[in-house]
Amino acid sequence: MKALSIRQPWAWLIIHGGKDIENRDWPTKFRGRVLVHAAKGMTRDEWSDAWGFSHGSGANPKAVESGLTFGNIDRGGIVGSVEIVGCVTGSDSRWFMGHYGFVLRDPKPLPFTPLRGQLGFFDVPDDIVAGLLSTIATKEAP
């Protein structure tokens, strides 16, 4: 399964905060579900800028409610999955601000799974994917 590494708190905003566009400088023809990898690096300025940008989106109260902080946000691993359904050069979404926007839908949180990220789309080892899928199956079992 493919993954895409995204800096925090943008990855959290995709999975929990309604962020429906991932901005990139390059287009993609990829369509389908990908794992969301939270990059290890994040500066305090990036943290502050993202929350300032997201003000009014409804994401900030969710972050406060969940106790999310600069120090405890998951970094350096898989945090969820999302479906990529398009790639656009313009959008009315509040989240669009790049040359290209990957249009996202149906985000699903996953248990944090440490994994080294890579640039662009990258393949996640089958054993890690199997472990994530078994966790989902266990949660959904009656």
mmCIF file with all atom_site columns, C-alpha atoms in Angstrom:
data_model
loop_
_atom_site.group_PDB
_atom_site.id
_atom_site.type_symbol
_atom_site.label_atom_id
_atom_site.label_alt_id
_atom_site.label_comp_id
_atom_site.label_asym_id
_atom_site.label_entity_id
_atom_site.label_seq_id
_atom_site.pdbx_PDB_ins_code
_atom_site.Cartn_x
_atom_site.Cartn_y
_atom_site.Cartn_z
_atom_site.occupancy
_atom_site.B_iso_or_equiv
_atom_site.pdbx_formal_charge
_atom_site.auth_seq_id
_atom_site.auth_comp_id
_atom_site.auth_asym_id
_atom_site.auth_atom_id
_atom_site.pdbx_PDB_model_num
ATOM 1   C CA . MET A 1 1   ? 0.000   0.000  0.000   1.00 0.00 ? 1   MET A CA 1
ATOM 2   C CA . LYS A 1 2   ? 1.188   3.519  -0.769  1.00 0.00 ? 2   LYS A CA 1
ATOM 3   C CA . ALA A 1 3   ? 1.773   6.216  1.843   1.00 0.00 ? 3   ALA A CA 1
ATOM 4   C CA . LEU A 1 4   ? 2.336   9.945  1.648   1.00 0.00 ? 4   LEU A CA 1
ATOM 5   C CA . SER A 1 5   ? 4.399   11.766 4.255   1.00 0.00 ? 5   SER A CA 1
ATOM 6   C CA . ILE A 1 6   ? 2.804   14.994 5.495   1.00 0.00 ? 6   ILE A CA 1
ATOM 7   C CA . ARG A 1 7   ? 4.158   17.375 8.106   1.00 0.00 ? 7   ARG A CA 1
ATOM 8   C CA . GLN A 1 8   ? 2.258   17.857 11.337  1.00 0.00 ? 8   GLN A CA 1
ATOM 9   C CA . PRO A 1 9   ? -0.170  19.308 12.222  1.00 0.00 ? 9   PRO A CA 1
ATOM 10  C CA . TRP A 1 10  ? -1.391  19.080 8.603   1.00 0.00 ? 10  TRP A CA 1
ATOM 11  C CA . ALA A 1 11  ? -1.574  15.274 8.801   1.00 0.00 ? 11  ALA A CA 1
ATOM 12  C CA . TRP A 1 12  ? -3.719  15.558 11.955  1.00 0.00 ? 12  TRP A CA 1
ATOM 13  C CA . LEU A 1 13  ? -5.930  18.108 10.201  1.00 0.00 ? 13  LEU A CA 1
ATOM 14  C CA . ILE A 1 14  ? -6.503  15.662 7.322   1.00 0.00 ? 14  ILE A CA 1
ATOM 15  C CA . ILE A 1 15  ? -7.459  12.798 9.615   1.00 0.00 ? 15  ILE A CA 1
ATOM 16  C CA . HIS A 1 16  ? -9.395  14.726 12.294  1.00 0.00 ? 16  HIS A CA 1
ATOM 17  C CA . GLY A 1 17  ? -9.928  18.324 11.203  1.00 0.00 ? 17  GLY A CA 1
ATOM 18  C CA . GLY A 1 18  ? -11.696 18.276 7.851   1.00 0.00 ? 18  GLY A CA 1
ATOM 19  C CA . LYS A 1 19  ? -8.688  19.185 5.680   1.00 0.00 ? 19  LYS A CA 1
ATOM 20  C CA . ASP A 1 20  ? -9.855  18.006 2.248   1.00 0.00 ? 20  ASP A CA 1
ATOM 21  C CA . ILE A 1 21  ? -6.898  19.143 0.106   1.00 0.00 ? 21  ILE A CA 1
ATOM 22  C CA . GLU A 1 22  ? -3.212  18.226 0.350   1.00 0.00 ? 22  GLU A CA 1
ATOM 23  C CA . ASN A 1 23  ? -1.120  20.876 -1.400  1.00 0.00 ? 23  ASN A CA 1
ATOM 24  C CA . ARG A 1 24  ? 1.893   19.891 -3.471  1.00 0.00 ? 24  ARG A CA 1
ATOM 25  C CA . ASP A 1 25  ? 4.199   21.405 -6.070  1.00 0.00 ? 25  ASP A CA 1
ATOM 26  C CA . TRP A 1 26  ? 3.712   18.352 -8.272  1.00 0.00 ? 26  TRP A CA 1
ATOM 27  C CA . PRO A 1 27  ? 0.617   16.689 -9.763  1.00 0.00 ? 27  PRO A CA 1
ATOM 28  C CA . THR A 1 28  ? -0.466  13.075 -9.369  1.00 0.00 ? 28  THR A CA 1
ATOM 29  C CA . LYS A 1 29  ? -2.583  10.686 -11.381 1.00 0.00 ? 29  LYS A CA 1
ATOM 30  C CA . PHE A 1 30  ? -2.827  8.362  -8.372  1.00 0.00 ? 30  PHE A CA 1
ATOM 31  C CA . ARG A 1 31  ? -6.375  7.655  -7.192  1.00 0.00 ? 31  ARG A CA 1
ATOM 32  C CA . GLY A 1 32  ? -7.286  5.476  -4.245  1.00 0.00 ? 32  GLY A CA 1
ATOM 33  C CA . ARG A 1 33  ? -6.630  5.001  -0.555  1.00 0.00 ? 33  ARG A CA 1
ATOM 34  C CA . VAL A 1 34  ? -3.212  5.924  0.850   1.00 0.00 ? 34  VAL A CA 1
ATOM 35  C CA . LEU A 1 35  ? -1.747  5.775  4.303   1.00 0.00 ? 35  LEU A CA 1
ATOM 36  C CA . VAL A 1 36  ? -1.080  9.139  5.912   1.00 0.00 ? 36  VAL A CA 1
ATOM 37  C CA . HIS A 1 37  ? 2.428   9.278  7.320   1.00 0.00 ? 37  HIS A CA 1
ATOM 38  C CA . ALA A 1 38  ? 3.126   12.064 9.827   1.00 0.00 ? 38  ALA A CA 1
ATOM 39  C CA . ALA A 1 39  ? 6.618   13.371 9.113   1.00 0.00 ? 39  ALA A CA 1
ATOM 40  C CA . LYS A 1 40  ? 9.056   13.462 11.997  1.00 0.00 ? 40  LYS A CA 1
ATOM 41  C CA . GLY A 1 41  ? 10.069  17.083 11.517  1.00 0.00 ? 41  GLY A CA 1
ATOM 42  C CA . MET A 1 42  ? 7.952   20.011 12.702  1.00 0.00 ? 42  MET A CA 1
ATOM 43  C CA . THR A 1 43  ? 8.963   23.445 13.909  1.00 0.00 ? 43  THR A CA 1
ATOM 44  C CA . ARG A 1 44  ? 7.081   25.606 16.390  1.00 0.00 ? 44  ARG A CA 1
ATOM 45  C CA . ASP A 1 45  ? 6.514   28.135 13.583  1.00 0.00 ? 45  ASP A CA 1
ATOM 46  C CA . GLU A 1 46  ? 4.931   25.432 11.397  1.00 0.00 ? 46  GLU A CA 1
ATOM 47  C CA . TRP A 1 47  ? 2.731   24.414 14.334  1.00 0.00 ? 47  TRP A CA 1
ATOM 48  C CA . SER A 1 48  ? 1.601   28.001 14.972  1.00 0.00 ? 48  SER A CA 1
ATOM 49  C CA . ASP A 1 49  ? 1.118   28.835 11.286  1.00 0.00 ? 49  ASP A CA 1
ATOM 50  C CA . ALA A 1 50  ? -1.062  25.779 10.684  1.00 0.00 ? 50  ALA A CA 1
ATOM 51  C CA . TRP A 1 51  ? -3.336  26.497 13.644  1.00 0.00 ? 51  TRP A CA 1
ATOM 52  C CA . GLY A 1 52  ? -3.590  30.148 12.643  1.00 0.00 ? 52  GLY A CA 1
ATOM 53  C CA . PHE A 1 53  ? -4.543  29.119 9.118   1.00 0.00 ? 53  PHE A CA 1
ATOM 54  C CA . SER A 1 54  ? -7.105  26.580 10.334  1.00 0.00 ? 54  SER A CA 1
ATOM 55  C CA . HIS A 1 55  ? -8.843  29.111 12.631  1.00 0.00 ? 55  HIS A CA 1
ATOM 56  C CA . GLY A 1 56  ? -12.562 29.054 11.912  1.00 0.00 ? 56  GLY A CA 1
ATOM 57  C CA . SER A 1 57  ? -12.500 25.598 10.320  1.00 0.00 ? 57  SER A CA 1
ATOM 58  C CA . GLY A 1 58  ? -13.789 23.812 13.412  1.00 0.00 ? 58  GLY A CA 1
ATOM 59  C CA . ALA A 1 59  ? -10.513 21.906 13.770  1.00 0.00 ? 59  ALA A CA 1
ATOM 60  C CA . ASN A 1 60  ? -9.055  23.982 16.586  1.00 0.00 ? 60  ASN A CA 1
ATOM 61  C CA . PRO A 1 61  ? -11.722 23.086 19.183  1.00 0.00 ? 61  PRO A CA 1
ATOM 62  C CA . LYS A 1 62  ? -11.298 19.387 18.267  1.00 0.00 ? 62  LYS A CA 1
ATOM 63  C CA . ALA A 1 63  ? -7.563  19.672 18.872  1.00 0.00 ? 63  ALA A CA 1
ATOM 64  C CA . VAL A 1 64  ? -8.092  21.383 22.232  1.00 0.00 ? 64  VAL A CA 1
ATOM 65  C CA . GLU A 1 65  ? -10.733 18.823 23.222  1.00 0.00 ? 65  GLU A CA 1
ATOM 66  C CA . SER A 1 66  ? -8.371  15.950 22.412  1.00 0.00 ? 66  SER A CA 1
ATOM 67  C CA . GLY A 1 67  ? -5.523  17.538 24.396  1.00 0.00 ? 67  GLY A CA 1
ATOM 68  C CA . LEU A 1 68  ? -3.304  17.880 21.327  1.00 0.00 ? 68  LEU A CA 1
ATOM 69  C CA . THR A 1 69  ? -0.085  19.848 21.873  1.00 0.00 ? 69  THR A CA 1
ATOM 70  C CA . PHE A 1 70  ? 3.161   20.524 20.047  1.00 0.00 ? 70  PHE A CA 1
ATOM 71  C CA . GLY A 1 71  ? 4.838   18.048 22.381  1.00 0.00 ? 71  GLY A CA 1
ATOM 72  C CA . ASN A 1 72  ? 2.414   15.144 22.112  1.00 0.00 ? 72  ASN A CA 1
ATOM 73  C CA . ILE A 1 73  ? 1.283   15.096 18.462  1.00 0.00 ? 73  ILE A CA 1
ATOM 74  C CA . ASP A 1 74  ? 2.304   11.852 16.745  1.00 0.00 ? 74  ASP A CA 1
ATOM 75  C CA . ARG A 1 75  ? 5.289   12.218 14.426  1.00 0.00 ? 75  ARG A CA 1
ATOM 76  C CA . GLY A 1 76  ? 7.421   9.793  12.488  1.00 0.00 ? 76  GLY A CA 1
ATOM 77  C CA . GLY A 1 77  ? 4.797   7.188  11.570  1.00 0.00 ? 77  GLY A CA 1
ATOM 78  C CA . ILE A 1 78  ? 1.462   6.218  10.101  1.00 0.00 ? 78  ILE A CA 1
ATOM 79  C CA . VAL A 1 79  ? -1.518  8.028  11.663  1.00 0.00 ? 79  VAL A CA 1
ATOM 80  C CA . GLY A 1 80  ? -4.384  7.170  9.319   1.00 0.00 ? 80  GLY A CA 1
ATOM 81  C CA . SER A 1 81  ? -5.545  6.718  5.761   1.00 0.00 ? 81  SER A CA 1
ATOM 82  C CA . VAL A 1 82  ? -7.435  8.825  3.263   1.00 0.00 ? 82  VAL A CA 1
ATOM 83  C CA . GLU A 1 83  ? -8.747  8.425  -0.266  1.00 0.00 ? 83  GLU A CA 1
ATOM 84  C CA . ILE A 1 84  ? -7.286  10.571 -3.046  1.00 0.00 ? 84  ILE A CA 1
ATOM 85  C CA . VAL A 1 85  ? -10.078 11.245 -5.541  1.00 0.00 ? 85  VAL A CA 1
ATOM 86  C CA . GLY A 1 86  ? -8.538  13.941 -7.736  1.00 0.00 ? 86  GLY A CA 1
ATOM 87  C CA . CYS A 1 87  ? -5.776  16.427 -8.391  1.00 0.00 ? 87  CYS A CA 1
ATOM 88  C CA . VAL A 1 88  ? -6.706  20.050 -9.110  1.00 0.00 ? 88  VAL A CA 1
ATOM 89  C CA . THR A 1 89  ? -5.002  23.350 -9.930  1.00 0.00 ? 89  THR A CA 1
ATOM 90  C CA . GLY A 1 90  ? -7.713  25.394 -8.226  1.00 0.00 ? 90  GLY A CA 1
ATOM 91  C CA . SER A 1 91  ? -10.399 24.815 -5.610  1.00 0.00 ? 91  SER A CA 1
ATOM 92  C CA . ASP A 1 92  ? -12.917 26.666 -3.462  1.00 0.00 ? 92  ASP A CA 1
ATOM 93  C CA . SER A 1 93  ? -11.718 24.630 -0.463  1.00 0.00 ? 93  SER A CA 1
ATOM 94  C CA . ARG A 1 94  ? -10.311 26.787 2.321   1.00 0.00 ? 94  ARG A CA 1
ATOM 95  C CA . TRP A 1 95  ? -7.382  24.361 2.412   1.00 0.00 ? 95  TRP A CA 1
ATOM 96  C CA . PHE A 1 96  ? -6.210  24.907 -1.187  1.00 0.00 ? 96  PHE A CA 1
ATOM 97  C CA . MET A 1 97  ? -3.058  27.026 -1.418  1.00 0.00 ? 97  MET A CA 1
ATOM 98  C CA . GLY A 1 98  ? -0.693  25.238 -3.731  1.00 0.00 ? 98  GLY A CA 1
ATOM 99  C CA . HIS A 1 99  ? 0.135   24.688 -7.329  1.00 0.00 ? 99  HIS A CA 1
ATOM 100 C CA . TYR A 1 100 ? -1.665  21.341 -7.123  1.00 0.00 ? 100 TYR A CA 1
ATOM 101 C CA . GLY A 1 101 ? -4.191  20.049 -4.638  1.00 0.00 ? 101 GLY A CA 1
ATOM 102 C CA . PHE A 1 102 ? -4.804  16.371 -4.021  1.00 0.00 ? 102 PHE A CA 1
ATOM 103 C CA . VAL A 1 103 ? -8.535  16.134 -3.328  1.00 0.00 ? 103 VAL A CA 1
ATOM 104 C CA . LEU A 1 104 ? -9.147  13.970 -0.248  1.00 0.00 ? 104 LEU A CA 1
ATOM 105 C CA . ARG A 1 105 ? -12.141 12.176 1.219   1.00 0.00 ? 105 ARG A CA 1
ATOM 106 C CA . ASP A 1 106 ? -13.065 9.588  3.812   1.00 0.00 ? 106 ASP A CA 1
ATOM 107 C CA . PRO A 1 107 ? -10.200 9.985  6.308   1.00 0.00 ? 107 PRO A CA 1
ATOM 108 C CA . LYS A 1 108 ? -9.792  7.155  8.803   1.00 0.00 ? 108 LYS A CA 1
ATOM 109 C CA . PRO A 1 109 ? -7.586  7.333  11.899  1.00 0.00 ? 109 PRO A CA 1
ATOM 110 C CA . LEU A 1 110 ? -5.274  4.402  12.570  1.00 0.00 ? 110 LEU A CA 1
ATOM 111 C CA . PRO A 1 111 ? -3.192  3.489  15.606  1.00 0.00 ? 111 PRO A CA 1
ATOM 112 C CA . PHE A 1 112 ? 0.144   5.297  15.457  1.00 0.00 ? 112 PHE A CA 1
ATOM 113 C CA . THR A 1 113 ? 2.692   3.037  13.808  1.00 0.00 ? 113 THR A CA 1
ATOM 114 C CA . PRO A 1 114 ? 6.316   4.242  13.738  1.00 0.00 ? 114 PRO A CA 1
ATOM 115 C CA . LEU A 1 115 ? 7.771   4.216  10.244  1.00 0.00 ? 115 LEU A CA 1
ATOM 116 C CA . ARG A 1 116 ? 10.452  6.193  8.477   1.00 0.00 ? 116 ARG A CA 1
ATOM 117 C CA . GLY A 1 117 ? 8.963   8.462  5.822   1.00 0.00 ? 117 GLY A CA 1
ATOM 118 C CA . GLN A 1 118 ? 10.097  9.198  2.295   1.00 0.00 ? 118 GLN A CA 1
ATOM 119 C CA . LEU A 1 119 ? 9.526   11.883 -0.300  1.00 0.00 ? 119 LEU A CA 1
ATOM 120 C CA . GLY A 1 120 ? 6.557   11.423 -2.643  1.00 0.00 ? 120 GLY A CA 1
ATOM 121 C CA . PHE A 1 121 ? 4.392   8.338  -2.533  1.00 0.00 ? 121 PHE A CA 1
ATOM 122 C CA . PHE A 1 122 ? 6.179   5.358  -1.028  1.00 0.00 ? 122 PHE A CA 1
ATOM 123 C CA . ASP A 1 123 ? 5.407   1.690  -0.456  1.00 0.00 ? 123 ASP A CA 1
ATOM 124 C CA . VAL A 1 124 ? 4.703   0.527  3.078   1.00 0.00 ? 124 VAL A CA 1
ATOM 125 C CA . PRO A 1 125 ? 5.942   -2.993 3.881   1.00 0.00 ? 125 PRO A CA 1
ATOM 126 C CA . ASP A 1 126 ? 3.210   -5.639 3.719   1.00 0.00 ? 126 ASP A CA 1
ATOM 127 C CA . ASP A 1 127 ? 3.703   -6.746 7.338   1.00 0.00 ? 127 ASP A CA 1
ATOM 128 C CA . ILE A 1 128 ? 3.013   -3.205 8.598   1.00 0.00 ? 128 ILE A CA 1
ATOM 129 C CA . VAL A 1 129 ? -0.080  -2.894 6.383   1.00 0.00 ? 129 VAL A CA 1
ATOM 130 C CA . ALA A 1 130 ? -1.314  -6.299 7.616   1.00 0.00 ? 130 ALA A CA 1
ATOM 131 C CA . GLY A 1 131 ? -0.863  -5.196 11.237  1.00 0.00 ? 131 GLY A CA 1
ATOM 132 C CA . LEU A 1 132 ? -2.820  -1.993 10.622  1.00 0.00 ? 132 LEU A CA 1
ATOM 133 C CA . LEU A 1 133 ? -5.607  -3.858 8.831   1.00 0.00 ? 133 LEU A CA 1
ATOM 134 C CA . SER A 1 134 ? -5.876  -6.419 11.638  1.00 0.00 ? 134 SER A CA 1
ATOM 135 C CA . THR A 1 135 ? -6.230  -3.581 14.145  1.00 0.00 ? 135 THR A CA 1
ATOM 136 C CA . ILE A 1 136 ? -9.075  -2.116 12.070  1.00 0.00 ? 136 ILE A CA 1
ATOM 137 C CA . ALA A 1 137 ? -10.777 -5.507 11.781  1.00 0.00 ? 137 ALA A CA 1
ATOM 138 C CA . THR A 1 138 ? -10.544 -6.004 15.559  1.00 0.00 ? 138 THR A CA 1
ATOM 139 C CA . LYS A 1 139 ? -12.097 -2.576 16.211  1.00 0.00 ? 139 LYS A CA 1
ATOM 140 C CA . GLU A 1 140 ? -14.961 -3.239 13.793  1.00 0.00 ? 140 GLU A CA 1
ATOM 141 C CA . ALA A 1 141 ? -15.740 -6.743 15.079  1.00 0.00 ? 141 ALA A CA 1
ATOM 142 C CA . PRO A 1 142 ? -19.012 -7.012 17.052  1.00 0.00 ? 142 PRO A CA 1
#
